[in-house]
PDB file of C-alpha atoms and ligand atoms in Angstrom:
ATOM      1  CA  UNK A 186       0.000   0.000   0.000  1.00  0.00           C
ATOM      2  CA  UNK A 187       1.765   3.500  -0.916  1.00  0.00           C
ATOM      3  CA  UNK A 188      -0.583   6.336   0.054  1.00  0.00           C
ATOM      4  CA  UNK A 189      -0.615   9.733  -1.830  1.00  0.00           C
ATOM      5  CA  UNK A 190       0.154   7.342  -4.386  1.00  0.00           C
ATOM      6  CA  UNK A 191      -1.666   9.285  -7.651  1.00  0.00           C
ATOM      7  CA  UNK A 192       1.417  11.514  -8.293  1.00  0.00           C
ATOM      8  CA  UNK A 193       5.016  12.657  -7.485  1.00  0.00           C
ATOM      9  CA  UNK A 194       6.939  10.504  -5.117  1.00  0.00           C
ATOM     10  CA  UNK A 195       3.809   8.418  -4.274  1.00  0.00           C
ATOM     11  CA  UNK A 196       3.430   7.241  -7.885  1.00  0.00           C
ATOM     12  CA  UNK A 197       7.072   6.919  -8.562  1.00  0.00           C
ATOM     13  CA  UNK A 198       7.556   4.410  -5.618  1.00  0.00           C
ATOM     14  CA  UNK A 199       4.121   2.413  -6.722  1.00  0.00           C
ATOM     15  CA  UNK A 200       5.589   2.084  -9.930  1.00  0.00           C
ATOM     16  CA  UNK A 201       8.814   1.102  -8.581  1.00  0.00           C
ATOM     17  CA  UNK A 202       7.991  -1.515  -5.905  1.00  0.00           C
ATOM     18  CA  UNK A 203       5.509  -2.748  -8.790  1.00  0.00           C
ATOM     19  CA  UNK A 204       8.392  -3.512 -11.414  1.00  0.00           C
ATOM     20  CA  UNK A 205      10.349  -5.390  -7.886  1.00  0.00           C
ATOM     21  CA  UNK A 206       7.412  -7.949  -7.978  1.00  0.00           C
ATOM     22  CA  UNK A 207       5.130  -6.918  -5.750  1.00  0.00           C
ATOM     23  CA  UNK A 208       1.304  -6.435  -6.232  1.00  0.00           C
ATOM     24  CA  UNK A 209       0.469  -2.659  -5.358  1.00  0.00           C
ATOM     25  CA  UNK A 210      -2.289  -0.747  -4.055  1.00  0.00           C
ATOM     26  CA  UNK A 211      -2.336   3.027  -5.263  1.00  0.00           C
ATOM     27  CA  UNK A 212      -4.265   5.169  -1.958  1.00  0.00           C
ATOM     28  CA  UNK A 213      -4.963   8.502  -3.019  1.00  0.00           C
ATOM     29  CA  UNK A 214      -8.212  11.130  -1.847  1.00  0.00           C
ATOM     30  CA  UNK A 215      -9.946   9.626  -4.318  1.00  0.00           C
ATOM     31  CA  UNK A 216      -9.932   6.622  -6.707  1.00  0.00           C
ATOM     32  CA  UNK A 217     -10.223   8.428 -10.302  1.00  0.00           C
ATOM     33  CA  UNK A 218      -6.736  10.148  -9.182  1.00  0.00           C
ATOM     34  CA  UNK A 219      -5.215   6.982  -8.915  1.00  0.00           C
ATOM     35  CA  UNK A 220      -5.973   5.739 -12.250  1.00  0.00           C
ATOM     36  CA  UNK A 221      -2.933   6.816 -13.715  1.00  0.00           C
ATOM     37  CA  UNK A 222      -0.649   5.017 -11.800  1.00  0.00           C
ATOM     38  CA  UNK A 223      -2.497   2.338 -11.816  1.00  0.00           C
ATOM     39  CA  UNK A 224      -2.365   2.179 -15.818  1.00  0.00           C
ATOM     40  CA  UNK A 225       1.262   2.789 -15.282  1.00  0.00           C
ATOM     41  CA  UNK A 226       2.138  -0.100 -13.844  1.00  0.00           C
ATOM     42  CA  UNK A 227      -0.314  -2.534 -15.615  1.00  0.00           C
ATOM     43  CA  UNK A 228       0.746  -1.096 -18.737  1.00  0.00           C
ATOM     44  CA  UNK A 229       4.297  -2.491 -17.380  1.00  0.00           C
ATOM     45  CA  UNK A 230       2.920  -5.938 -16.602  1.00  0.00           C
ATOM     46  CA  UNK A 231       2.607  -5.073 -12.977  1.00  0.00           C
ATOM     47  CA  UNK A 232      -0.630  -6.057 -10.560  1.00  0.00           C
ATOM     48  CA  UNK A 233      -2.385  -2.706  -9.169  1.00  0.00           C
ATOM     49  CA  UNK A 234      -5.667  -1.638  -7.976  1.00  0.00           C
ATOM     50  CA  UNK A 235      -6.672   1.734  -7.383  1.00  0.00           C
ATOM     51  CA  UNK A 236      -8.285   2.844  -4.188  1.00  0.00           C
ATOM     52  CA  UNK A 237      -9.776   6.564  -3.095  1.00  0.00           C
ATOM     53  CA  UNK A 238      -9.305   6.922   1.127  1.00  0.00           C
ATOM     54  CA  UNK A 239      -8.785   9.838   3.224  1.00  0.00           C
ATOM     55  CA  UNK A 240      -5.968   8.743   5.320  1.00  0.00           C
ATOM     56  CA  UNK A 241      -6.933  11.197   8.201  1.00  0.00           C
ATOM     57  CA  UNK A 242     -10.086   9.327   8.330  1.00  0.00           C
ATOM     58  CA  UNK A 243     -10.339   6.197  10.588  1.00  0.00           C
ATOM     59  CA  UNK A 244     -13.006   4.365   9.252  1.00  0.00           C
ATOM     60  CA  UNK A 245     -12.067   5.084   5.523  1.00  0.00           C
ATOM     61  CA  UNK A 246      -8.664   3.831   6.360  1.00  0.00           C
ATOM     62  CA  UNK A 247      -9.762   0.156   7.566  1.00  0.00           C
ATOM     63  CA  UNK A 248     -12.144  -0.092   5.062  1.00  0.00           C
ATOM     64  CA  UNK A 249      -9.109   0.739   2.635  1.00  0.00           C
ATOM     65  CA  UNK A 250      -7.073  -1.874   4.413  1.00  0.00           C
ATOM     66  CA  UNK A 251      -9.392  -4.769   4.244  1.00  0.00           C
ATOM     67  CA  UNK A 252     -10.821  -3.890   0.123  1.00  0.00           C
ATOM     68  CA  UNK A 253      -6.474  -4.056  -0.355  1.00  0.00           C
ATOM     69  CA  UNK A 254      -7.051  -7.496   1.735  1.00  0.00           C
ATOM     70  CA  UNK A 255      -9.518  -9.177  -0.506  1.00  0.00           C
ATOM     71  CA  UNK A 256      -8.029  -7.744  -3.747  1.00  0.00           C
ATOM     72  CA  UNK A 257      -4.428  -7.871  -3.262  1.00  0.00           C
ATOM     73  CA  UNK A 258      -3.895 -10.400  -0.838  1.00  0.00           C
ATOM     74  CA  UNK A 259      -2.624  -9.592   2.999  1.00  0.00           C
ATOM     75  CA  UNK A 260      -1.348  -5.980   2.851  1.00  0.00           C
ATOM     76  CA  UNK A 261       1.995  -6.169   4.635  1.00  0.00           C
ATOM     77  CA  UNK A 262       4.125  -3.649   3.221  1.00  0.00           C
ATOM     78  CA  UNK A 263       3.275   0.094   3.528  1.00  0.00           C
ATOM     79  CA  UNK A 264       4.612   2.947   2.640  1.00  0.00           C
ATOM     80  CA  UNK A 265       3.343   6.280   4.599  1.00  0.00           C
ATOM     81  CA  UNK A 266       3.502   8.995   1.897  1.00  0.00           C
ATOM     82  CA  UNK A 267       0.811  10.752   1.848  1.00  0.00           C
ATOM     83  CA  UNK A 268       1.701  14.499   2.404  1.00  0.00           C
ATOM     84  CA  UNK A 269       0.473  18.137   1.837  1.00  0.00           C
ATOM     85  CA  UNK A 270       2.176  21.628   3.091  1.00  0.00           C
ATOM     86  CA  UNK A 271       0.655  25.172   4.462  1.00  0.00           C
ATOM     87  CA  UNK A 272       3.952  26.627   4.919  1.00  0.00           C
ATOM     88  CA  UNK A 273       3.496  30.127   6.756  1.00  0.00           C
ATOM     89  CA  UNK A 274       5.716  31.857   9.376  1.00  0.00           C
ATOM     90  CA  UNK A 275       4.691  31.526  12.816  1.00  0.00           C
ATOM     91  CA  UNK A 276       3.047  34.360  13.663  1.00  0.00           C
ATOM     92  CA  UNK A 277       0.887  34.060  10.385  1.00  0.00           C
ATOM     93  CA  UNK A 278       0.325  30.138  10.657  1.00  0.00           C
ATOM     94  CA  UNK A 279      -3.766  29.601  11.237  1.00  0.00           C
ATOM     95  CA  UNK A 280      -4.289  26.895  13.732  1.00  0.00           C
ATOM     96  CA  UNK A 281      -6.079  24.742  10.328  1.00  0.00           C
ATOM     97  CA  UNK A 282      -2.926  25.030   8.958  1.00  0.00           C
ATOM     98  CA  UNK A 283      -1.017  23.883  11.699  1.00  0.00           C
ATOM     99  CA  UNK A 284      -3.799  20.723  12.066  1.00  0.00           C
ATOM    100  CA  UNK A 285      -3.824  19.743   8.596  1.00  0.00           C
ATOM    101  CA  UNK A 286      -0.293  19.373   8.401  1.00  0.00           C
ATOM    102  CA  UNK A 287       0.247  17.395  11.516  1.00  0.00           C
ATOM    103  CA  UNK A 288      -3.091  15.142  10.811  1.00  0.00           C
ATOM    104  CA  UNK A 289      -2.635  13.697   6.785  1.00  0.00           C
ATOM    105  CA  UNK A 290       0.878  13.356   8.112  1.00  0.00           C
ATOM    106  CA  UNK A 291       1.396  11.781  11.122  1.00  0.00           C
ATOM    107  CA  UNK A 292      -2.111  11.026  12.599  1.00  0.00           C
ATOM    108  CA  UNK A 293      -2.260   9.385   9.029  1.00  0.00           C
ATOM    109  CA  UNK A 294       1.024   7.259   9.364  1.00  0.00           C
ATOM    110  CA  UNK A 295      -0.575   6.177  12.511  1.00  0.00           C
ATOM    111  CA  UNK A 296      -4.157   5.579  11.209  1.00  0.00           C
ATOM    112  CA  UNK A 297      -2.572   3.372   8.460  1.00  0.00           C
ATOM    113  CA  UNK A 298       0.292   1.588  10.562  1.00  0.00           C
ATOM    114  CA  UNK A 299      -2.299   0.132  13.297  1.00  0.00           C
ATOM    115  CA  UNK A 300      -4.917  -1.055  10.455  1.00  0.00           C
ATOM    116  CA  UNK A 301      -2.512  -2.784   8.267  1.00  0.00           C
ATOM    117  CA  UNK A 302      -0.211  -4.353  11.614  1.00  0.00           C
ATOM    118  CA  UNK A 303      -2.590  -7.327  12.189  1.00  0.00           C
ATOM    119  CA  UNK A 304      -2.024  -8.141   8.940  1.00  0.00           C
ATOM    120  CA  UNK A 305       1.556  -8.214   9.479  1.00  0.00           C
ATOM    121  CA  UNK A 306       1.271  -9.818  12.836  1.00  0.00           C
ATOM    122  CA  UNK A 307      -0.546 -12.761  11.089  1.00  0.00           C
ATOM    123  CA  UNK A 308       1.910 -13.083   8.693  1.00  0.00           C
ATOM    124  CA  UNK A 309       5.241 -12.720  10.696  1.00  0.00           C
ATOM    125  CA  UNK A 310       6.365  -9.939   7.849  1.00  0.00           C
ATOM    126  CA  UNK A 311       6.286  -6.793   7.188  1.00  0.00           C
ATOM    127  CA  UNK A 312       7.899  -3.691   5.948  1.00  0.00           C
ATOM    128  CA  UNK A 313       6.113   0.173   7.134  1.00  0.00           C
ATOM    129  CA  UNK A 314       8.199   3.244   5.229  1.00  0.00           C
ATOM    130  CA  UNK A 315       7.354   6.502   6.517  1.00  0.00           C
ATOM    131  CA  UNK A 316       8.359   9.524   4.022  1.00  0.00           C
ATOM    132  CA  UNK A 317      10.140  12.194   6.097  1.00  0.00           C
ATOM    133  CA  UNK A 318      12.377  15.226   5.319  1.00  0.00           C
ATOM    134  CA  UNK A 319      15.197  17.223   5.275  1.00  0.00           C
ATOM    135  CA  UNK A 320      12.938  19.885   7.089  1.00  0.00           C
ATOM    136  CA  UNK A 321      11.997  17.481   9.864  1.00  0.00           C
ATOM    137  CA  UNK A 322      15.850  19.242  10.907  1.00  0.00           C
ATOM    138  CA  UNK A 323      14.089  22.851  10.979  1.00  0.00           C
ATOM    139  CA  UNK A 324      13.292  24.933   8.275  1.00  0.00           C
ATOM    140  CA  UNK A 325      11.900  28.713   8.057  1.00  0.00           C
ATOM    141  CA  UNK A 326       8.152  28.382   7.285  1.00  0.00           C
ATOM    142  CA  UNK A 327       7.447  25.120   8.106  1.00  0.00           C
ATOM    143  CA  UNK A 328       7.207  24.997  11.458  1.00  0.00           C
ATOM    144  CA  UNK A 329       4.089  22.386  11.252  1.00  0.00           C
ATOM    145  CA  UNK A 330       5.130  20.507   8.738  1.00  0.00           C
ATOM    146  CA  UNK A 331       9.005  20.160  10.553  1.00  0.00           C
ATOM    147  CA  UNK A 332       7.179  18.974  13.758  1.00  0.00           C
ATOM    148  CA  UNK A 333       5.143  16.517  11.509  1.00  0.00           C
ATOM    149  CA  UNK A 334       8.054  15.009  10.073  1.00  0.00           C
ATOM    150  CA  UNK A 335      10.393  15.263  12.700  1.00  0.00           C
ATOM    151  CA  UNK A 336       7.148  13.246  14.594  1.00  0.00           C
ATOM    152  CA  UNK A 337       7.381  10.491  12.003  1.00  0.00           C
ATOM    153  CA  UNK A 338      10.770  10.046  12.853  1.00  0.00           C
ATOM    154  CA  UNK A 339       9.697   9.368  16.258  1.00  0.00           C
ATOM    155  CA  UNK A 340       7.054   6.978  15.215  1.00  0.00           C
ATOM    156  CA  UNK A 341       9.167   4.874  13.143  1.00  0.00           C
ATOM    157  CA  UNK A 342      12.037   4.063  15.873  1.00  0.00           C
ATOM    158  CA  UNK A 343       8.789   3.597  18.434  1.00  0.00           C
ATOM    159  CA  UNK A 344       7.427   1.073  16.248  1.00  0.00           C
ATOM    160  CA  UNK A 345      10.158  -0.371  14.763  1.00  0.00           C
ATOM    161  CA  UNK A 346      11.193  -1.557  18.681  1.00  0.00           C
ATOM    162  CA  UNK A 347       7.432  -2.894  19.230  1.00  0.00           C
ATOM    163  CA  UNK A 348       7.051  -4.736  15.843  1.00  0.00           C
ATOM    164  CA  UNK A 349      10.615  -5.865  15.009  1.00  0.00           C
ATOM    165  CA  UNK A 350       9.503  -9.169  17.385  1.00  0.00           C
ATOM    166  CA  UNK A 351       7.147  -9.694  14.712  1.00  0.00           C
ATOM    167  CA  UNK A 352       9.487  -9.789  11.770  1.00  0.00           C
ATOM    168  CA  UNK A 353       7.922  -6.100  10.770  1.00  0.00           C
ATOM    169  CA  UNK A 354      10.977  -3.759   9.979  1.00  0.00           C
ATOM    170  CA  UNK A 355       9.656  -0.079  10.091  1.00  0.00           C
ATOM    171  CA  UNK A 356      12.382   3.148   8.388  1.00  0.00           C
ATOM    172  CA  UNK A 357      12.187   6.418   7.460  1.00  0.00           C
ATOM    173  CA  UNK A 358      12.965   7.758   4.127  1.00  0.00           C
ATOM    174  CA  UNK A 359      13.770  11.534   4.440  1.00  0.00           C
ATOM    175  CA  UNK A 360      13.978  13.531   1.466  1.00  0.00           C
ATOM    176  CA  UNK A 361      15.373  16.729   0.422  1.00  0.00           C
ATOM    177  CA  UNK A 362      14.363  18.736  -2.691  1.00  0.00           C
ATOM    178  CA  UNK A 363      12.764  16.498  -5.156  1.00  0.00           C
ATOM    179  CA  UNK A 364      10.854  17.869  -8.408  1.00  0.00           C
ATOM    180  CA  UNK A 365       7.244  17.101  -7.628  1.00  0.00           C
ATOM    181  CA  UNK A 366       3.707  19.254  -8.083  1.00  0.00           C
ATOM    182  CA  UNK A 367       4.404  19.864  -4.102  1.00  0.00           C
ATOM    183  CA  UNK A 368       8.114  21.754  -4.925  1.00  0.00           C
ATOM    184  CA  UNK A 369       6.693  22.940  -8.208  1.00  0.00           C
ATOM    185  CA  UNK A 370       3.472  24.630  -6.041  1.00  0.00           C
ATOM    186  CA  UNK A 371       5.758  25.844  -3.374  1.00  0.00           C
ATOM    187  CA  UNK A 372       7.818  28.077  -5.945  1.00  0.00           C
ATOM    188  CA  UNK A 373       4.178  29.246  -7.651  1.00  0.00           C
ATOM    189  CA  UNK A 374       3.105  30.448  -3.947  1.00  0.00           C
ATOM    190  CA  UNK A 375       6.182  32.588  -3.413  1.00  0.00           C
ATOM    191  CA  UNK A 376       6.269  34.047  -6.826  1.00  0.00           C
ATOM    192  CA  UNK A 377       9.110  32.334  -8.024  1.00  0.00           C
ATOM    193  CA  UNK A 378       9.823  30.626 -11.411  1.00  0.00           C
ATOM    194  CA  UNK A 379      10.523  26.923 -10.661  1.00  0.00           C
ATOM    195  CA  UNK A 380      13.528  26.922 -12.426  1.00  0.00           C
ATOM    196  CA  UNK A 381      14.884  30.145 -10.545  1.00  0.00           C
ATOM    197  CA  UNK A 382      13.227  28.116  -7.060  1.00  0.00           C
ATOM    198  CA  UNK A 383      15.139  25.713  -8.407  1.00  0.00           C
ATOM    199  CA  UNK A 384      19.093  27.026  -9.437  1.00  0.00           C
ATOM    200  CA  UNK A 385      18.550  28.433  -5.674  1.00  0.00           C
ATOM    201  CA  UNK A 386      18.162  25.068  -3.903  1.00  0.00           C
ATOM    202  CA  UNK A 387      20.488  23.398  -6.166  1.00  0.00           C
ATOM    203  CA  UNK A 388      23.276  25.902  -4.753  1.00  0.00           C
ATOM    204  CA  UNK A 389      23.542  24.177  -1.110  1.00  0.00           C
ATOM    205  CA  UNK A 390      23.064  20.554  -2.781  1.00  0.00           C
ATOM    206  CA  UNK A 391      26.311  18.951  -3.326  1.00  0.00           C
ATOM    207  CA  UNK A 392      25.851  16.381  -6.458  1.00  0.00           C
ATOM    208  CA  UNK A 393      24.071  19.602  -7.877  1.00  0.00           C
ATOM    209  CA  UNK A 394      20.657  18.915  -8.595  1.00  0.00           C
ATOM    210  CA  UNK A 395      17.487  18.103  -7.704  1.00  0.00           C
ATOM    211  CA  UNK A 396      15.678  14.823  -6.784  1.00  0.00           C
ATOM    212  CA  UNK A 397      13.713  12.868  -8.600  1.00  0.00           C
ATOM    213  CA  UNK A 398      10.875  11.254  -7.741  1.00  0.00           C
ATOM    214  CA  UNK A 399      12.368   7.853  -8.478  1.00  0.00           C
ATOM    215  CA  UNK A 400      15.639   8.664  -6.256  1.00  0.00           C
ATOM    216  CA  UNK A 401      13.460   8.314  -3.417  1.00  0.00           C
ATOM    217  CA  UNK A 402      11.636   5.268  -4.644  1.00  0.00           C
ATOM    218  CA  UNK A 403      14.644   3.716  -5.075  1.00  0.00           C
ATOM    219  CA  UNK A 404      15.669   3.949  -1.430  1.00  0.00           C
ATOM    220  CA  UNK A 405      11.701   2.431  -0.225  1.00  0.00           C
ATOM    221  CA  UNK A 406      12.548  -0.099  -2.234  1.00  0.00           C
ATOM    222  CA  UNK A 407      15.539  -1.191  -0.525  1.00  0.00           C
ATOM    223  CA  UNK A 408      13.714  -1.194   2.759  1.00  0.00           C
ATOM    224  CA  UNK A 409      11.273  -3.523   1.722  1.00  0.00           C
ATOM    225  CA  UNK A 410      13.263  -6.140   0.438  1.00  0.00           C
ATOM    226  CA  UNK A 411      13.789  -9.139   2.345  1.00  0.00           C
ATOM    227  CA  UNK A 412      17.765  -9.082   2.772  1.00  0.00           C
ATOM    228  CA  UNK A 413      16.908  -5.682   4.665  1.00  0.00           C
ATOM    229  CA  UNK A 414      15.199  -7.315   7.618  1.00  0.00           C
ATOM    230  CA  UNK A 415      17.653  -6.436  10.082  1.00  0.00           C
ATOM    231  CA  UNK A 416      17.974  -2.641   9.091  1.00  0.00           C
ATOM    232  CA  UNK A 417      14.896  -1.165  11.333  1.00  0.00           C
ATOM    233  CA  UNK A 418      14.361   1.953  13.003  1.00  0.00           C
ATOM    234  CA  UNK A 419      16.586   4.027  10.475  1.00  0.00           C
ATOM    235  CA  UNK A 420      16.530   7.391   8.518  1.00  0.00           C
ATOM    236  CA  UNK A 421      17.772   7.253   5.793  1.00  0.00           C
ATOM    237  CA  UNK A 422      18.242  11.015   4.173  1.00  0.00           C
ATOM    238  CA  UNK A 423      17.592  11.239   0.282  1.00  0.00           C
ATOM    239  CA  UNK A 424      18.667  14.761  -0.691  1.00  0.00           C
ATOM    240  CA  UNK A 425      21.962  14.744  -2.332  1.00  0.00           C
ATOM    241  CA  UNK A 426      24.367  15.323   0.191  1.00  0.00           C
ATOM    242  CA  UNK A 427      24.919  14.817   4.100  1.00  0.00           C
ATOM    243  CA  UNK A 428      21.988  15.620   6.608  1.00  0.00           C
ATOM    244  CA  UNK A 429      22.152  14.682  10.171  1.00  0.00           C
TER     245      UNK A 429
HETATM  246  P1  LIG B 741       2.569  15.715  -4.029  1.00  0.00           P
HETATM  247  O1  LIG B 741       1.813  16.886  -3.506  1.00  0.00           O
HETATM  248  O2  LIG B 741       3.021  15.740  -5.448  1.00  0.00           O
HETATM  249  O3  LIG B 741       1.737  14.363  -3.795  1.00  0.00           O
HETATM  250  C1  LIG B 741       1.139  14.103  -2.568  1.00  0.00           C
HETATM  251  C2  LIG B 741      -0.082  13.237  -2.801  1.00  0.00           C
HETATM  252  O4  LIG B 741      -0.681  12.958  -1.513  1.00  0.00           O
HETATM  253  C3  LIG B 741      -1.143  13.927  -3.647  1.00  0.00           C
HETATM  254  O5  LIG B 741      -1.626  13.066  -4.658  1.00  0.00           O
HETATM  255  C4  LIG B 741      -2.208  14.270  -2.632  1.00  0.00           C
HETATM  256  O6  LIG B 741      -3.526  14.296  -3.154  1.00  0.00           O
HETATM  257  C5  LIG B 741      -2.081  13.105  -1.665  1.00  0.00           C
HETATM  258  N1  LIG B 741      -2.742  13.383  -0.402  1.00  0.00           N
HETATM  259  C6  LIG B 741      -2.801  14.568   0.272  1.00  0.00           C
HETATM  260  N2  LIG B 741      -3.546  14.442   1.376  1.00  0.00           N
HETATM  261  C7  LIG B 741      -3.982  13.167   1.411  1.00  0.00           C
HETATM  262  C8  LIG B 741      -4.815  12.433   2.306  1.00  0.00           C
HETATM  263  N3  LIG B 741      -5.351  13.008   3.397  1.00  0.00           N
HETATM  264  N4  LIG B 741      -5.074  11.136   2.036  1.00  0.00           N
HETATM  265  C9  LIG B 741      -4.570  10.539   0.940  1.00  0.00           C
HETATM  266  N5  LIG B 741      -3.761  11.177   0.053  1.00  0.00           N
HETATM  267  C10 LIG B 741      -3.491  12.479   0.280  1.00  0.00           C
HETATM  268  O7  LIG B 741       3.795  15.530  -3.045  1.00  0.00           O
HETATM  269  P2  LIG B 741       5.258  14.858  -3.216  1.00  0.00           P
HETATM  270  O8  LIG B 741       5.188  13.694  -4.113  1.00  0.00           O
HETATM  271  O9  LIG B 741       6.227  15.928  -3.447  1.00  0.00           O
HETATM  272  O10 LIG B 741       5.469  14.374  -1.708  1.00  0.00           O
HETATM  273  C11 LIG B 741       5.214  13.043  -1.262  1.00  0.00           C
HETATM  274  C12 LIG B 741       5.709  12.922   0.163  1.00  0.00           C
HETATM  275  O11 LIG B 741       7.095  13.227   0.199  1.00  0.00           O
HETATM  276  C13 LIG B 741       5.023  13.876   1.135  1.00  0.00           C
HETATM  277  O12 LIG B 741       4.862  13.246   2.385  1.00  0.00           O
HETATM  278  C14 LIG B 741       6.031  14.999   1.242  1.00  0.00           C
HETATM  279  O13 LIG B 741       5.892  15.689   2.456  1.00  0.00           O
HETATM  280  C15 LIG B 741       7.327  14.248   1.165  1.00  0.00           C
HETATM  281  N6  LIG B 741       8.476  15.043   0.756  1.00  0.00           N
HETATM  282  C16 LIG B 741       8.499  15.704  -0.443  1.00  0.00           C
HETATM  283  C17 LIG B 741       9.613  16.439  -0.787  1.00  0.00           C
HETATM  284  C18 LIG B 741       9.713  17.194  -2.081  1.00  0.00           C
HETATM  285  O14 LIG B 741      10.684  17.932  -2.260  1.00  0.00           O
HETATM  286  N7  LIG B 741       8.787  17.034  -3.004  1.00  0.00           N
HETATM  287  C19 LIG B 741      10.779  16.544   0.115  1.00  0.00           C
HETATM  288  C20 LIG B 741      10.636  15.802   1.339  1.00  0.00           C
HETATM  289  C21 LIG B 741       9.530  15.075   1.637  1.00  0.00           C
HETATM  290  P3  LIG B 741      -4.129  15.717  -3.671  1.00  0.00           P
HETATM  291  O15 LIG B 741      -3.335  16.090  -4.862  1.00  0.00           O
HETATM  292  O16 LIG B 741      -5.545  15.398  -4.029  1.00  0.00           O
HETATM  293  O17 LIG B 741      -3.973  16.671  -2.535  1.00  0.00           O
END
């Protein structure tokens, strides 16, 4: 299951973890916006089904969790993607933006980890990835969506020491600047080109360009292989250079 799956990193790691073998469900809002990842990877040979669930939403989310059950098969691997931003300085940050942030993100991660967990319980496997960020270390603007993804960090080493017994592995992969419709709407809000948004970033970034959507997906993968089942608990940064 990758949520926020119908574009930008969500879709490139479907499509990825799709071409490593494994049947995929694509979780987006709704289920029209996953269609084109969907065709994506069946177009590729791949096994995919679309669904449309809310992840903030607690009932939505189980019912999302058992239709993946009785299409897909026992949904042990998820990857906790789903994301949106409402970057604002402090003293102009609206209390909806701060609680939109926090809930698709990490109330979201949780809603999703404790549905699909007695799935992975019952199989003695499973992988969770939660999607960080280079801002979970503190960046101007974002104060809710640093605390959100500093949070997941939190999460992940919490539940990677209560599921590992389990054989459930559970990482963060922390991004920096990747090329998405997020970046791309981010540059739009402050007036900026994105190319210009773009050349700026790239400055402090030492291979000297931006991620792609795929760079990220390549790390998930790695996480939910098999031969990674005694790497748990990590972060692993994706953004081109050294973050600590
Ligand atoms: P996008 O905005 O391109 O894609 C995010 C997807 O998540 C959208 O399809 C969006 O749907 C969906 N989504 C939003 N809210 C919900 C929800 N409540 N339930 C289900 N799906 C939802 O973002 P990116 O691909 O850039 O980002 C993916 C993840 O990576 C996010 O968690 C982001 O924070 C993180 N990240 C991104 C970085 C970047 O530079 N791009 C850097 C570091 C981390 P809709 O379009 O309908 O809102």
């Amino acid at each position: 299951m990758v949520t926020g799956a119908a574009r930008g990193i969500g879709a490139a790691t479907a499509i990825r973890l799709a071409s490593d073998g494994f049947s995929v469900a694509v979780i987006d809002l709704d289920e029209p916006s996953c269609a084109r990842t969907v065709a994506a990877i069946q177009d590729s040979g791949g096994n995919a089904v679309g669904i449309g669930a809310d992840v903030t939403d607690a009932s939505t989310v189980r019912a999302a969790v058992e239709a993946v059950a009785n299409k897909l098969g026992a949904p042990t691997g998820l990857v906790n993607n789903a994301g949106i931003v409402r970057d604002s300085l402090l003293f102009k940050m609206e209390e909806s933006d701060w609680d939109a942030v926090i809930s698709v993100h990490l109330r979201g991660a949780f809603l999703m980890s404790k549905a699909v967990q007695p799935h992975m319980f019952d199989a003695g496997w499973g992988r969770i990835v939660n999607i960080s960020s280079t801002s979970a270390l503190g960046n101007r603007g974002q104060a809710n969506y640093a605390a959100a993804k500093a949070g997941l960090q939190g999460l992940t080493k919490s539940l990677a020491i209560e599921l590992g017994v389990f054989g459930v592995t559970v990482n963060c992969v922390a991004p920096g600047f990747i090329d998405t419709e997020m970046t791309r709407s981010t540059a739009a809000r402050i007036g900026k080109t994105f190319e210009t948004y773009s050349d700026e970033l790239v400055a402090s970034i030492p291979v000297g360009r931006p991620g792609k959507p795929k760079d990220v997906a390549a790390a998930v993968s790695f996480f939910l292989r098999d031969e990674a089942s005694f790497v748990s608990g990590q972060v692993l940064y994706v953004g081109g250079g050294p973050f600590t």
